[in-house]
PDB file of C-alpha atoms in Angstrom:
ATOM      1  CA  UNK F   1     -19.043  56.651  20.050  1.00 51.00           C
ATOM      2  CA  UNK F   2     -16.114  54.245  20.882  1.00 50.00           C
ATOM      3  CA  UNK F   3     -15.926  53.554  17.077  1.00 50.00           C
ATOM      4  CA  UNK F   4     -15.543  57.711  16.590  1.00 54.00           C
ATOM      5  CA  UNK F   5     -12.876  57.889  19.426  1.00 51.00           C
ATOM      6  CA  UNK F   6     -10.599  55.107  17.711  1.00 50.00           C
ATOM      7  CA  UNK F   7     -10.834  56.834  14.195  1.00 52.00           C
ATOM      8  CA  UNK F   8      -9.745  60.115  16.141  1.00 51.00           C
ATOM      9  CA  UNK F   9      -6.763  58.498  18.035  1.00 48.00           C
ATOM     10  CA  UNK F  10      -5.447  56.405  15.189  1.00 49.00           C
ATOM     11  CA  UNK F  11      -4.523  59.725  13.303  1.00 53.00           C
ATOM     12  CA  UNK F  12      -3.187  61.679  16.111  1.00 51.00           C
ATOM     13  CA  UNK F  13      -0.760  58.492  16.823  1.00 51.00           C
ATOM     14  CA  UNK F  14       0.258  58.448  13.381  1.00 49.00           C
ATOM     15  CA  UNK F  15       1.422  62.121  13.641  1.00 56.00           C
ATOM     16  CA  UNK F  16       2.985  61.556  17.032  1.00 49.00           C
ATOM     17  CA  UNK F  17       4.808  58.322  16.211  1.00 53.00           C
ATOM     18  CA  UNK F  18       5.176  58.386  12.274  1.00 54.00           C
ATOM     19  CA  UNK F  19       4.845  55.443  10.048  1.00 52.00           C
ATOM     20  CA  UNK F  20       6.296  53.054  12.467  1.00 50.00           C
ATOM     21  CA  UNK F  21       3.352  52.918  14.463  1.00 48.00           C
ATOM     22  CA  UNK F  22       1.347  51.476  11.409  1.00 48.00           C
ATOM     23  CA  UNK F  23       4.010  49.145  10.827  1.00 47.00           C
ATOM     24  CA  UNK F  24       4.004  47.877  14.437  1.00 47.00           C
ATOM     25  CA  UNK F  25       0.009  47.590  14.396  1.00 46.00           C
ATOM     26  CA  UNK F  26       0.504  44.800  11.462  1.00 50.00           C
ATOM     27  CA  UNK F  27      -0.096  41.232  12.563  1.00 42.00           C
ATOM     28  CA  UNK F  28       1.659  38.055  10.834  1.00 41.00           C
ATOM     29  CA  UNK F  29      -0.529  35.060  11.002  1.00 39.00           C
ATOM     30  CA  UNK F  30       1.164  31.668  10.786  1.00 37.00           C
ATOM     31  CA  UNK F  31      -0.893  28.679   9.672  1.00 36.00           C
ATOM     32  CA  UNK F  32       0.447  25.562  11.525  1.00 35.00           C
ATOM     33  CA  UNK F  33       0.272  22.745   8.887  1.00 38.00           C
ATOM     34  CA  UNK F  34      -2.219  19.659   9.574  1.00 38.00           C
ATOM     35  CA  UNK F  35      -0.361  16.673  10.372  1.00 39.00           C
ATOM     36  CA  UNK F  36      -3.606  14.418  11.254  1.00 38.00           C
ATOM     37  CA  UNK F  37      -2.296  12.983  13.978  1.00 36.00           C
ATOM     38  CA  UNK F  38       0.886  11.579  12.618  1.00 38.00           C
ATOM     39  CA  UNK F  39       3.387  13.641  14.944  1.00 41.00           C
ATOM     40  CA  UNK F  40       1.137  13.153  18.019  1.00 44.00           C
ATOM     41  CA  UNK F  41       3.410  11.285  20.655  1.00 45.00           C
ATOM     42  CA  UNK F  42       0.429   9.093  21.771  1.00 47.00           C
ATOM     43  CA  UNK F  43       0.047   7.637  18.569  1.00 45.00           C
ATOM     44  CA  UNK F  44       0.494   3.897  18.913  1.00 47.00           C
ATOM     45  CA  UNK F  45       3.887   2.656  17.725  1.00 44.00           C
ATOM     46  CA  UNK F  46       2.000  -0.321  15.660  1.00 43.00           C
ATOM     47  CA  UNK F  47       0.209   2.731  13.606  1.00 45.00           C
ATOM     48  CA  UNK F  48       3.515   4.096  12.364  1.00 58.00           C
ATOM     49  CA  UNK F  49       4.726   3.091   8.983  1.00 78.00           C
ATOM     50  CA  UNK F  50       6.986   0.100   9.737  1.00 83.00           C
ATOM     51  CA  UNK F  51       7.383  -2.232   6.320  1.00 88.00           C
ATOM     52  CA  UNK F  52       7.805  -5.971   7.120  1.00 88.00           C
ATOM     53  CA  UNK F  53      10.389  -6.284   4.144  1.00 91.00           C
ATOM     54  CA  UNK F  54      11.614  -4.633   1.280  1.00 93.00           C
ATOM     55  CA  UNK F  55       9.753  -4.468  -1.990  1.00 94.00           C
ATOM     56  CA  UNK F  56      10.730  -6.990  -4.726  1.00 95.00           C
ATOM     57  CA  UNK F  57      12.851  -5.779  -7.606  1.00 96.00           C
ATOM     58  CA  UNK F  58      11.282  -3.810 -10.438  1.00 96.00           C
ATOM     59  CA  UNK F  59      10.199  -6.015 -13.338  1.00 96.00           C
ATOM     60  CA  UNK F  60       7.686  -6.244 -16.071  1.00 97.00           C
ATOM     61  CA  UNK F  61       7.454  -3.967 -19.239  1.00 97.00           C
ATOM     62  CA  UNK F  62      10.525  -1.727 -19.576  1.00 96.00           C
ATOM     63  CA  UNK F  63       8.372   1.437 -20.355  1.00 97.00           C
ATOM     64  CA  UNK F  64       6.463   1.304 -16.952  1.00 97.00           C
ATOM     65  CA  UNK F  65       9.956   1.589 -14.972  1.00 97.00           C
ATOM     66  CA  UNK F  66       9.865   5.191 -15.432  1.00 96.00           C
ATOM     67  CA  UNK F  67       7.131   5.171 -12.611  1.00 96.00           C
ATOM     68  CA  UNK F  68       9.463   3.943 -10.023  1.00 95.00           C
ATOM     69  CA  UNK F  69      10.174   6.403  -7.403  1.00 94.00           C
ATOM     70  CA  UNK F  70       6.968   8.325  -8.002  1.00 95.00           C
ATOM     71  CA  UNK F  71       3.966   8.119  -5.763  1.00 96.00           C
ATOM     72  CA  UNK F  72       0.103   9.240  -6.528  1.00 97.00           C
ATOM     73  CA  UNK F  73      -2.348   9.758  -4.111  1.00 95.00           C
ATOM     74  CA  UNK F  74      -6.021   9.920  -4.057  1.00 95.00           C
ATOM     75  CA  UNK F  75      -8.662  11.108  -1.114  1.00 93.00           C
ATOM     76  CA  UNK F  76     -11.680   8.555  -0.726  1.00 87.00           C
ATOM     77  CA  UNK F  77     -14.165   9.828   2.133  1.00 85.00           C
ATOM     78  CA  UNK F  78     -11.801  10.233   5.290  1.00 88.00           C
ATOM     79  CA  UNK F  79      -8.645   8.177   3.895  1.00 91.00           C
ATOM     80  CA  UNK F  80      -5.976   9.270   1.692  1.00 94.00           C
ATOM     81  CA  UNK F  81      -4.326   6.442  -0.467  1.00 95.00           C
ATOM     82  CA  UNK F  82      -0.892   6.573  -1.798  1.00 96.00           C
ATOM     83  CA  UNK F  83       0.372   4.326  -4.388  1.00 97.00           C
ATOM     84  CA  UNK F  84       4.128   4.254  -5.158  1.00 96.00           C
ATOM     85  CA  UNK F  85       4.549   1.725  -8.156  1.00 97.00           C
ATOM     86  CA  UNK F  86       7.092  -1.039  -7.449  1.00 97.00           C
ATOM     87  CA  UNK F  87       7.386  -0.037  -3.805  1.00 96.00           C
ATOM     88  CA  UNK F  88       3.964   0.256  -1.714  1.00 96.00           C
ATOM     89  CA  UNK F  89       0.411   1.198  -1.145  1.00 96.00           C
ATOM     90  CA  UNK F  90      -0.456   3.220   1.943  1.00 95.00           C
ATOM     91  CA  UNK F  91      -3.343   4.414   3.749  1.00 93.00           C
ATOM     92  CA  UNK F  92      -3.611   7.688   5.931  1.00 93.00           C
ATOM     93  CA  UNK F  93      -6.839   8.664   8.050  1.00 90.00           C
ATOM     94  CA  UNK F  94      -7.626  12.331   7.523  1.00 89.00           C
ATOM     95  CA  UNK F  95      -9.119  13.220  10.840  1.00 85.00           C
ATOM     96  CA  UNK F  96      -8.048  14.741  13.999  1.00 85.00           C
ATOM     97  CA  UNK F  97      -8.556  11.580  16.233  1.00 83.00           C
ATOM     98  CA  UNK F  98      -5.347  11.288  18.457  1.00 82.00           C
ATOM     99  CA  UNK F  99      -5.039   7.514  17.295  1.00 81.00           C
ATOM    100  CA  UNK F 100      -5.684   8.361  13.440  1.00 84.00           C
ATOM    101  CA  UNK F 101      -5.075   5.117  11.608  1.00 83.00           C
ATOM    102  CA  UNK F 102      -1.822   5.233   9.124  1.00 89.00           C
ATOM    103  CA  UNK F 103      -0.601   1.960   7.834  1.00 92.00           C
ATOM    104  CA  UNK F 104       0.756  -0.010   4.770  1.00 95.00           C
ATOM    105  CA  UNK F 105      -1.712  -1.722   2.601  1.00 95.00           C
ATOM    106  CA  UNK F 106       0.958  -3.948   0.729  1.00 95.00           C
ATOM    107  CA  UNK F 107       4.530  -4.063  -0.448  1.00 96.00           C
ATOM    108  CA  UNK F 108       5.181  -4.580  -4.160  1.00 97.00           C
ATOM    109  CA  UNK F 109       5.151  -8.315  -4.667  1.00 96.00           C
ATOM    110  CA  UNK F 110       4.691  -9.699  -8.008  1.00 97.00           C
ATOM    111  CA  UNK F 111       2.480  -9.590 -11.080  1.00 97.00           C
ATOM    112  CA  UNK F 112      -0.657 -10.978 -12.007  1.00 96.00           C
ATOM    113  CA  UNK F 113      -0.694 -12.506 -15.641  1.00 96.00           C
ATOM    114  CA  UNK F 114      -3.640 -13.802 -17.511  1.00 94.00           C
ATOM    115  CA  UNK F 115      -3.483 -14.657 -21.296  1.00 92.00           C
ATOM    116  CA  UNK F 116       0.045 -13.474 -22.023  1.00 92.00           C
ATOM    117  CA  UNK F 117      -0.926 -10.153 -20.354  1.00 96.00           C
ATOM    118  CA  UNK F 118      -0.045  -8.291 -17.375  1.00 97.00           C
ATOM    119  CA  UNK F 119      -3.447  -7.735 -15.499  1.00 95.00           C
ATOM    120  CA  UNK F 120      -2.175  -6.181 -12.348  1.00 96.00           C
ATOM    121  CA  UNK F 121       0.367  -5.504  -9.393  1.00 97.00           C
ATOM    122  CA  UNK F 122      -0.037  -7.287  -6.513  1.00 97.00           C
ATOM    123  CA  UNK F 123       1.191  -5.687  -3.145  1.00 96.00           C
ATOM    124  CA  UNK F 124       1.378  -7.936  -0.452  1.00 95.00           C
ATOM    125  CA  UNK F 125       2.575  -8.232   3.585  1.00 93.00           C
ATOM    126  CA  UNK F 126       0.987  -5.010   4.732  1.00 94.00           C
ATOM    127  CA  UNK F 127      -0.117  -4.270   8.163  1.00 92.00           C
ATOM    128  CA  UNK F 128      -1.458  -7.223  10.104  1.00 90.00           C
ATOM    129  CA  UNK F 129      -5.363  -7.220   9.835  1.00 88.00           C
ATOM    130  CA  UNK F 130      -6.797  -9.553  12.263  1.00 83.00           C
ATOM    131  CA  UNK F 131      -4.677 -13.100  11.384  1.00 84.00           C
ATOM    132  CA  UNK F 132      -3.699 -11.920   8.186  1.00 88.00           C
ATOM    133  CA  UNK F 133      -1.675  -9.070   6.296  1.00 92.00           C
ATOM    134  CA  UNK F 134      -3.407  -6.169   4.293  1.00 94.00           C
ATOM    135  CA  UNK F 135      -2.790  -6.660   0.477  1.00 96.00           C
ATOM    136  CA  UNK F 136      -3.799  -4.720  -2.590  1.00 96.00           C
ATOM    137  CA  UNK F 137      -4.156  -5.521  -6.390  1.00 97.00           C
ATOM    138  CA  UNK F 138      -3.448  -2.577  -8.503  1.00 98.00           C
ATOM    139  CA  UNK F 139      -5.095  -2.516 -11.923  1.00 97.00           C
ATOM    140  CA  UNK F 140      -3.323  -0.546 -14.629  1.00 97.00           C
ATOM    141  CA  UNK F 141      -5.812   1.117 -17.216  1.00 97.00           C
ATOM    142  CA  UNK F 142      -5.393   3.702 -20.122  1.00 97.00           C
ATOM    143  CA  UNK F 143      -5.811   7.306 -19.183  1.00 96.00           C
ATOM    144  CA  UNK F 144      -4.747  10.730 -20.373  1.00 96.00           C
ATOM    145  CA  UNK F 145      -2.402  11.062 -17.273  1.00 96.00           C
ATOM    146  CA  UNK F 146      -1.067   9.230 -14.473  1.00 97.00           C
ATOM    147  CA  UNK F 147      -3.244   9.022 -11.599  1.00 96.00           C
ATOM    148  CA  UNK F 148      -4.770   7.026  -8.754  1.00 97.00           C
ATOM    149  CA  UNK F 149      -8.525   7.027 -10.054  1.00 96.00           C
ATOM    150  CA  UNK F 150     -10.284   4.614  -7.696  1.00 96.00           C
ATOM    151  CA  UNK F 151      -9.925   2.686  -4.453  1.00 95.00           C
ATOM    152  CA  UNK F 152     -12.217   0.102  -3.038  1.00 94.00           C
ATOM    153  CA  UNK F 153     -12.138  -2.786  -0.344  1.00 92.00           C
ATOM    154  CA  UNK F 154     -14.146  -5.739  -2.177  1.00 93.00           C
ATOM    155  CA  UNK F 155     -13.312  -7.953   0.980  1.00 92.00           C
ATOM    156  CA  UNK F 156     -11.964  -7.390   4.505  1.00 91.00           C
ATOM    157  CA  UNK F 157      -8.207  -5.949   4.414  1.00 92.00           C
ATOM    158  CA  UNK F 158      -8.048  -6.736   0.581  1.00 95.00           C
ATOM    159  CA  UNK F 159      -7.784  -3.514  -1.543  1.00 96.00           C
ATOM    160  CA  UNK F 160      -8.508  -2.912  -5.245  1.00 96.00           C
ATOM    161  CA  UNK F 161      -6.760   0.108  -6.851  1.00 97.00           C
ATOM    162  CA  UNK F 162      -7.185   1.724 -10.241  1.00 97.00           C
ATOM    163  CA  UNK F 163      -4.203   3.125 -11.763  1.00 98.00           C
ATOM    164  CA  UNK F 164      -4.512   5.356 -15.081  1.00 97.00           C
ATOM    165  CA  UNK F 165      -1.737   5.747 -17.153  1.00 97.00           C
ATOM    166  CA  UNK F 166      -1.050   6.685 -20.811  1.00 97.00           C
ATOM    167  CA  UNK F 167       1.976   4.382 -20.810  1.00 97.00           C
ATOM    168  CA  UNK F 168      -0.741   1.190 -21.293  1.00 97.00           C
ATOM    169  CA  UNK F 169      -2.839   2.646 -23.848  1.00 97.00           C
ATOM    170  CA  UNK F 170      -1.263   0.659 -26.761  1.00 96.00           C
ATOM    171  CA  UNK F 171      -3.001  -2.462 -27.182  1.00 94.00           C
ATOM    172  CA  UNK F 172       0.395  -4.516 -26.720  1.00 95.00           C
ATOM    173  CA  UNK F 173       1.764  -2.377 -23.983  1.00 96.00           C
ATOM    174  CA  UNK F 174       0.851  -4.873 -21.230  1.00 97.00           C
ATOM    175  CA  UNK F 175       1.941  -8.243 -23.311  1.00 97.00           C
ATOM    176  CA  UNK F 176       4.206 -10.490 -21.530  1.00 97.00           C
ATOM    177  CA  UNK F 177       6.038 -12.135 -24.296  1.00 96.00           C
ATOM    178  CA  UNK F 178       7.614  -8.666 -25.662  1.00 96.00           C
ATOM    179  CA  UNK F 179       9.105  -8.048 -22.416  1.00 96.00           C
ATOM    180  CA  UNK F 180      10.983 -11.247 -22.120  1.00 97.00           C
ATOM    181  CA  UNK F 181      14.427 -11.487 -22.943  1.00 96.00           C
ATOM    182  CA  UNK F 182      15.421 -13.322 -26.122  1.00 96.00           C
ATOM    183  CA  UNK F 183      16.215 -16.590 -24.267  1.00 96.00           C
ATOM    184  CA  UNK F 184      13.104 -16.891 -22.489  1.00 97.00           C
ATOM    185  CA  UNK F 185      10.912 -15.993 -25.563  1.00 97.00           C
ATOM    186  CA  UNK F 186      12.833 -18.899 -27.208  1.00 97.00           C
ATOM    187  CA  UNK F 187      11.918 -21.197 -24.135  1.00 97.00           C
ATOM    188  CA  UNK F 188       8.264 -20.067 -24.685  1.00 97.00           C
ATOM    189  CA  UNK F 189       8.274 -20.690 -28.279  1.00 97.00           C
ATOM    190  CA  UNK F 190       9.563 -24.323 -27.601  1.00 97.00           C
ATOM    191  CA  UNK F 191       6.917 -24.698 -24.919  1.00 96.00           C
ATOM    192  CA  UNK F 192       4.280 -23.666 -27.650  1.00 96.00           C
ATOM    193  CA  UNK F 193       5.822 -26.209 -30.056  1.00 97.00           C
ATOM    194  CA  UNK F 194       5.779 -29.326 -27.298  1.00 96.00           C
ATOM    195  CA  UNK F 195       2.093 -28.186 -26.830  1.00 96.00           C
ATOM    196  CA  UNK F 196       1.167 -28.419 -30.526  1.00 96.00           C
ATOM    197  CA  UNK F 197       3.118 -31.629 -30.839  1.00 96.00           C
ATOM    198  CA  UNK F 198       1.064 -33.253 -28.085  1.00 94.00           C
ATOM    199  CA  UNK F 199       4.359 -33.805 -26.093  1.00 96.00           C
ATOM    200  CA  UNK F 200       2.942 -31.949 -23.110  1.00 95.00           C
ATOM    201  CA  UNK F 201      -0.580 -31.734 -21.606  1.00 95.00           C
ATOM    202  CA  UNK F 202      -2.215 -28.407 -21.014  1.00 95.00           C
ATOM    203  CA  UNK F 203      -1.558 -28.741 -17.313  1.00 95.00           C
ATOM    204  CA  UNK F 204       2.100 -29.245 -18.202  1.00 95.00           C
ATOM    205  CA  UNK F 205       1.863 -26.427 -20.330  1.00 96.00           C
ATOM    206  CA  UNK F 206       0.608 -23.776 -17.544  1.00 95.00           C
ATOM    207  CA  UNK F 207       3.309 -25.104 -15.127  1.00 95.00           C
ATOM    208  CA  UNK F 208       6.137 -24.665 -17.637  1.00 96.00           C
ATOM    209  CA  UNK F 209       4.825 -21.013 -18.371  1.00 96.00           C
ATOM    210  CA  UNK F 210       4.520 -20.437 -14.791  1.00 96.00           C
ATOM    211  CA  UNK F 211       8.157 -21.462 -14.317  1.00 96.00           C
ATOM    212  CA  UNK F 212       9.102 -19.277 -17.219  1.00 96.00           C
ATOM    213  CA  UNK F 213       7.416 -16.120 -15.454  1.00 97.00           C
ATOM    214  CA  UNK F 214       9.303 -17.127 -12.165  1.00 96.00           C
ATOM    215  CA  UNK F 215      12.589 -17.172 -14.107  1.00 96.00           C
ATOM    216  CA  UNK F 216      11.821 -13.725 -15.564  1.00 96.00           C
ATOM    217  CA  UNK F 217      10.943 -12.326 -12.200  1.00 95.00           C
ATOM    218  CA  UNK F 218       7.432 -11.637 -12.635  1.00 97.00           C
ATOM    219  CA  UNK F 219       6.033 -14.201 -10.294  1.00 96.00           C
ATOM    220  CA  UNK F 220       7.253 -15.422  -7.192  1.00 93.00           C
ATOM    221  CA  UNK F 221       7.867 -19.067  -6.411  1.00 88.00           C
ATOM    222  CA  UNK F 222       6.112 -20.677  -3.680  1.00 83.00           C
ATOM    223  CA  UNK F 223       9.146 -21.062  -1.631  1.00 77.00           C
ATOM    224  CA  UNK F 224       9.997 -17.216  -2.138  1.00 74.00           C
ATOM    225  CA  UNK F 225       6.264 -16.360  -1.128  1.00 67.00           C
ATOM    226  CA  UNK F 226       6.440 -18.699   2.098  1.00 65.00           C
ATOM    227  CA  UNK F 227       9.872 -17.211   3.019  1.00 55.00           C
ATOM    228  CA  UNK F 228       8.753 -13.763   2.647  1.00 53.00           C
ATOM    229  CA  UNK F 229       5.558 -14.489   4.660  1.00 52.00           C
ATOM    230  CA  UNK F 230       7.679 -16.139   7.642  1.00 49.00           C
ATOM    231  CA  UNK F 231      10.265 -12.958   7.366  1.00 46.00           C
ATOM    232  CA  UNK F 232       7.431 -10.379   7.410  1.00 44.00           C
ATOM    233  CA  UNK F 233       5.272 -12.114  10.030  1.00 44.00           C
ATOM    234  CA  UNK F 234       4.549 -11.064  13.604  1.00 42.00           C
ATOM    235  CA  UNK F 235       7.287 -12.485  15.875  1.00 41.00           C
ATOM    236  CA  UNK F 236       6.279 -13.178  19.364  1.00 43.00           C
ATOM    237  CA  UNK F 237       8.327 -13.017  22.476  1.00 48.00           C
ATOM    238  CA  UNK F 238      10.086 -16.141  23.413  1.00 49.00           C
ATOM    239  CA  UNK F 239      10.800 -16.733  27.134  1.00 53.00           C
ATOM    240  CA  UNK F 240      13.255 -19.191  28.575  1.00 56.00           C
ATOM    241  CA  UNK F 241      11.033 -19.802  31.708  1.00 61.00           C
ATOM    242  CA  UNK F 242       7.804 -18.746  33.418  1.00 73.00           C
ATOM    243  CA  UNK F 243       9.564 -16.707  35.830  1.00 70.00           C
ATOM    244  CA  UNK F 244      10.824 -14.465  32.868  1.00 69.00           C
ATOM    245  CA  UNK F 245       7.528 -14.436  31.382  1.00 79.00           C
ATOM    246  CA  UNK F 246       5.947 -13.059  34.495  1.00 79.00           C
ATOM    247  CA  UNK F 247       8.627 -10.570  35.064  1.00 75.00           C
ATOM    248  CA  UNK F 248       8.006  -9.109  31.410  1.00 76.00           C
ATOM    249  CA  UNK F 249       4.152  -9.034  31.803  1.00 80.00           C
ATOM    250  CA  UNK F 250       4.596  -7.145  35.162  1.00 81.00           C
ATOM    251  CA  UNK F 251       6.931  -4.737  33.251  1.00 77.00           C
ATOM    252  CA  UNK F 252       4.230  -4.312  30.585  1.00 81.00           C
ATOM    253  CA  UNK F 253       1.505  -3.807  33.038  1.00 83.00           C
ATOM    254  CA  UNK F 254       3.448  -1.088  34.634  1.00 80.00           C
ATOM    255  CA  UNK F 255       3.980   0.787  31.245  1.00 78.00           C
ATOM    256  CA  UNK F 256       0.344   0.415  30.470  1.00 83.00           C
ATOM    257  CA  UNK F 257      -0.617   2.333  33.750  1.00 81.00           C
ATOM    258  CA  UNK F 258       1.964   4.747  33.106  1.00 82.00           C
ATOM    259  CA  UNK F 259       0.540   5.467  29.604  1.00 81.00           C
ATOM    260  CA  UNK F 260      -3.064   5.537  30.983  1.00 82.00           C
ATOM    261  CA  UNK F 261      -1.610   8.116  33.603  1.00 82.00           C
ATOM    262  CA  UNK F 262      -0.311  10.549  30.750  1.00 78.00           C
ATOM    263  CA  UNK F 263      -3.670  10.269  28.921  1.00 78.00           C
ATOM    264  CA  UNK F 264      -5.595  11.186  31.935  1.00 83.00           C
ATOM    265  CA  UNK F 265      -3.238  13.999  32.626  1.00 80.00           C
ATOM    266  CA  UNK F 266      -3.799  15.188  29.229  1.00 76.00           C
ATOM    267  CA  UNK F 267      -7.492  14.845  29.454  1.00 77.00           C
ATOM    268  CA  UNK F 268      -7.336  12.256  26.509  1.00 79.00           C
ATOM    269  CA  UNK F 269      -9.868   9.289  26.853  1.00 76.00           C
ATOM    270  CA  UNK F 270      -8.452   6.127  26.244  1.00 68.00           C
ATOM    271  CA  UNK F 271     -10.277   2.729  25.025  1.00 65.00           C
ATOM    272  CA  UNK F 272      -8.993  -0.575  23.574  1.00 58.00           C
ATOM    273  CA  UNK F 273      -8.318   0.252  20.211  1.00 49.00           C
ATOM    274  CA  UNK F 274     -10.598  -1.293  17.689  1.00 47.00           C
ATOM    275  CA  UNK F 275      -9.127  -2.504  14.351  1.00 45.00           C
ATOM    276  CA  UNK F 276     -11.489  -1.305  11.635  1.00 44.00           C
ATOM    277  CA  UNK F 277     -11.194  -1.386   7.856  1.00 46.00           C
ATOM    278  CA  UNK F 278     -11.854   1.670   5.640  1.00 42.00           C
ATOM    279  CA  UNK F 279     -14.964   0.033   4.111  1.00 41.00           C
ATOM    280  CA  UNK F 280     -16.757   1.536   7.158  1.00 41.00           C
ATOM    281  CA  UNK F 281     -16.168   4.961   5.856  1.00 38.00           C
ATOM    282  CA  UNK F 282     -16.240   4.230   2.020  1.00 38.00           C
ATOM    283  CA  UNK F 283     -19.535   2.716   2.133  1.00 39.00           C
ATOM    284  CA  UNK F 284     -21.181  -0.809   1.906  1.00 38.00           C
ATOM    285  CA  UNK F 285     -19.151  -3.568   0.669  1.00 39.00           C
ATOM    286  CA  UNK F 286     -19.453  -4.815  -2.753  1.00 40.00           C
ATOM    287  CA  UNK F 287     -20.256  -8.629  -2.439  1.00 39.00           C
ATOM    288  CA  UNK F 288     -17.700 -10.931  -4.101  1.00 41.00           C
ATOM    289  CA  UNK F 289     -17.007 -14.438  -4.568  1.00 41.00           C
ATOM    290  CA  UNK F 290     -13.517 -14.039  -5.646  1.00 39.00           C
ATOM    291  CA  UNK F 291     -10.945 -14.742  -3.149  1.00 33.00           C
ATOM    292  CA  UNK F 292      -7.703 -13.084  -2.587  1.00 32.00           C
ATOM    293  CA  UNK F 293      -5.393 -15.476  -4.341  1.00 34.00           C
ATOM    294  CA  UNK F 294      -4.224 -14.705  -7.846  1.00 32.00           C
ATOM    295  CA  UNK F 295      -6.828 -15.440 -10.898  1.00 31.00           C
ATOM    296  CA  UNK F 296      -4.358 -16.216 -13.420  1.00 32.00           C
ATOM    297  CA  UNK F 297      -6.508 -18.341 -15.765  1.00 37.00           C
ATOM    298  CA  UNK F 298      -4.724 -19.252 -19.222  1.00 39.00           C
ATOM    299  CA  UNK F 299      -1.048 -17.802 -18.638  1.00 39.00           C
ATOM    300  CA  UNK F 300      -0.015 -17.763 -22.352  1.00 39.00           C
ATOM    301  CA  UNK F 301      -1.124 -17.671 -26.080  1.00 37.00           C
ATOM    302  CA  UNK F 302      -2.145 -20.718 -28.039  1.00 36.00           C
ATOM    303  CA  UNK F 303      -0.838 -21.941 -31.417  1.00 36.00           C
ATOM    304  CA  UNK F 304       1.156 -19.503 -33.683  1.00 36.00           C
ATOM    305  CA  UNK F 305      -0.247 -16.222 -32.337  1.00 36.00           C
ATOM    306  CA  UNK F 306       3.228 -15.311 -30.707  1.00 35.00           C
TER     307      UNK F 306
END
C-alpha cells in the first residue's frame, strides 16, 4: 500500500511543482579516492618517503636514457611496487591499516656488468631495514612493451625486479663496449692487447677494466660507495652532556604520551611497530645462496672479439 501511495504522490508533485521537483530529487554521489593511509595524520614520519640521497647520474646505453623520468608500477599481493629507471624503486602497502607501509626500496646507484654486458641496475640506500638499507636489483629483459613484470624478495630486504622493454631485444643492446666513448674504447683495446702479450695477469686485467668502467660512470668506486653510505646512513643525536640527554629523553617521553592520548581519543589501537618484509605477503622466500653483493664475473671480452 505504501508503494502505491508513493506512486500516487510523485505524479501529483510533478503537476504541482513542475519539472524542478524531479531535478531536485536527483543526488550526486562523489567517490572519495583511496589514499591507502598515505595522508593519514597518524602515519609515522619514518614511513613517509624520505630519500637518503640523490640518485646517481644517468649512465649506460644511450637508447635507455629515454626511460629516465618515467615510472612503471606492478601490484603484487597487498603491495604496489613502482620502478622509476635511473631514479628509485618504491613500495606502497595497499591496505587500509592506519600505519600502512610506504617506503623506498633503493635509489639508483650503479650498473652490474658481467661479460661485457649490462646485467642489471642496482638501486641501493633505500629505507632502513634492521641494521642495513633496503636495496634492489633490476634485470632488463626483452618484451613487447615497457612494463614492470615481476618483483620478489630473494633475501631479507633485498629485492629482485624484472623489467621488460623492447629497447633491449637487440642482441647487442646491452653490450658495454659500444656504449663507451672513443677514448675509453681505445683504453680497453690496449688492455686487451696487454693481456694477449702477457704484460698483465688476468687479475690485473679485471682490475683495469673495473677502473675503466668506474671512469665511464657505470660503476662506483669503493670510496664513492662508502661516502654515499655515510651520507645516507642514520645519524643519531649527539649530546654534550648527560643533563642534555636526560632533558631530551623527558621531552620524547612526553611527546609519546601525547601521541598515545591522541590515538586513544580516536579509538585507534597502538602497538610497538614491527618491521616486516613484503615476503610475508608474497609467500615463502626462495632459498638462495647468493649474497646481495654484485656478481660481476668476467667483466670483459677476451681475444679479438671486440
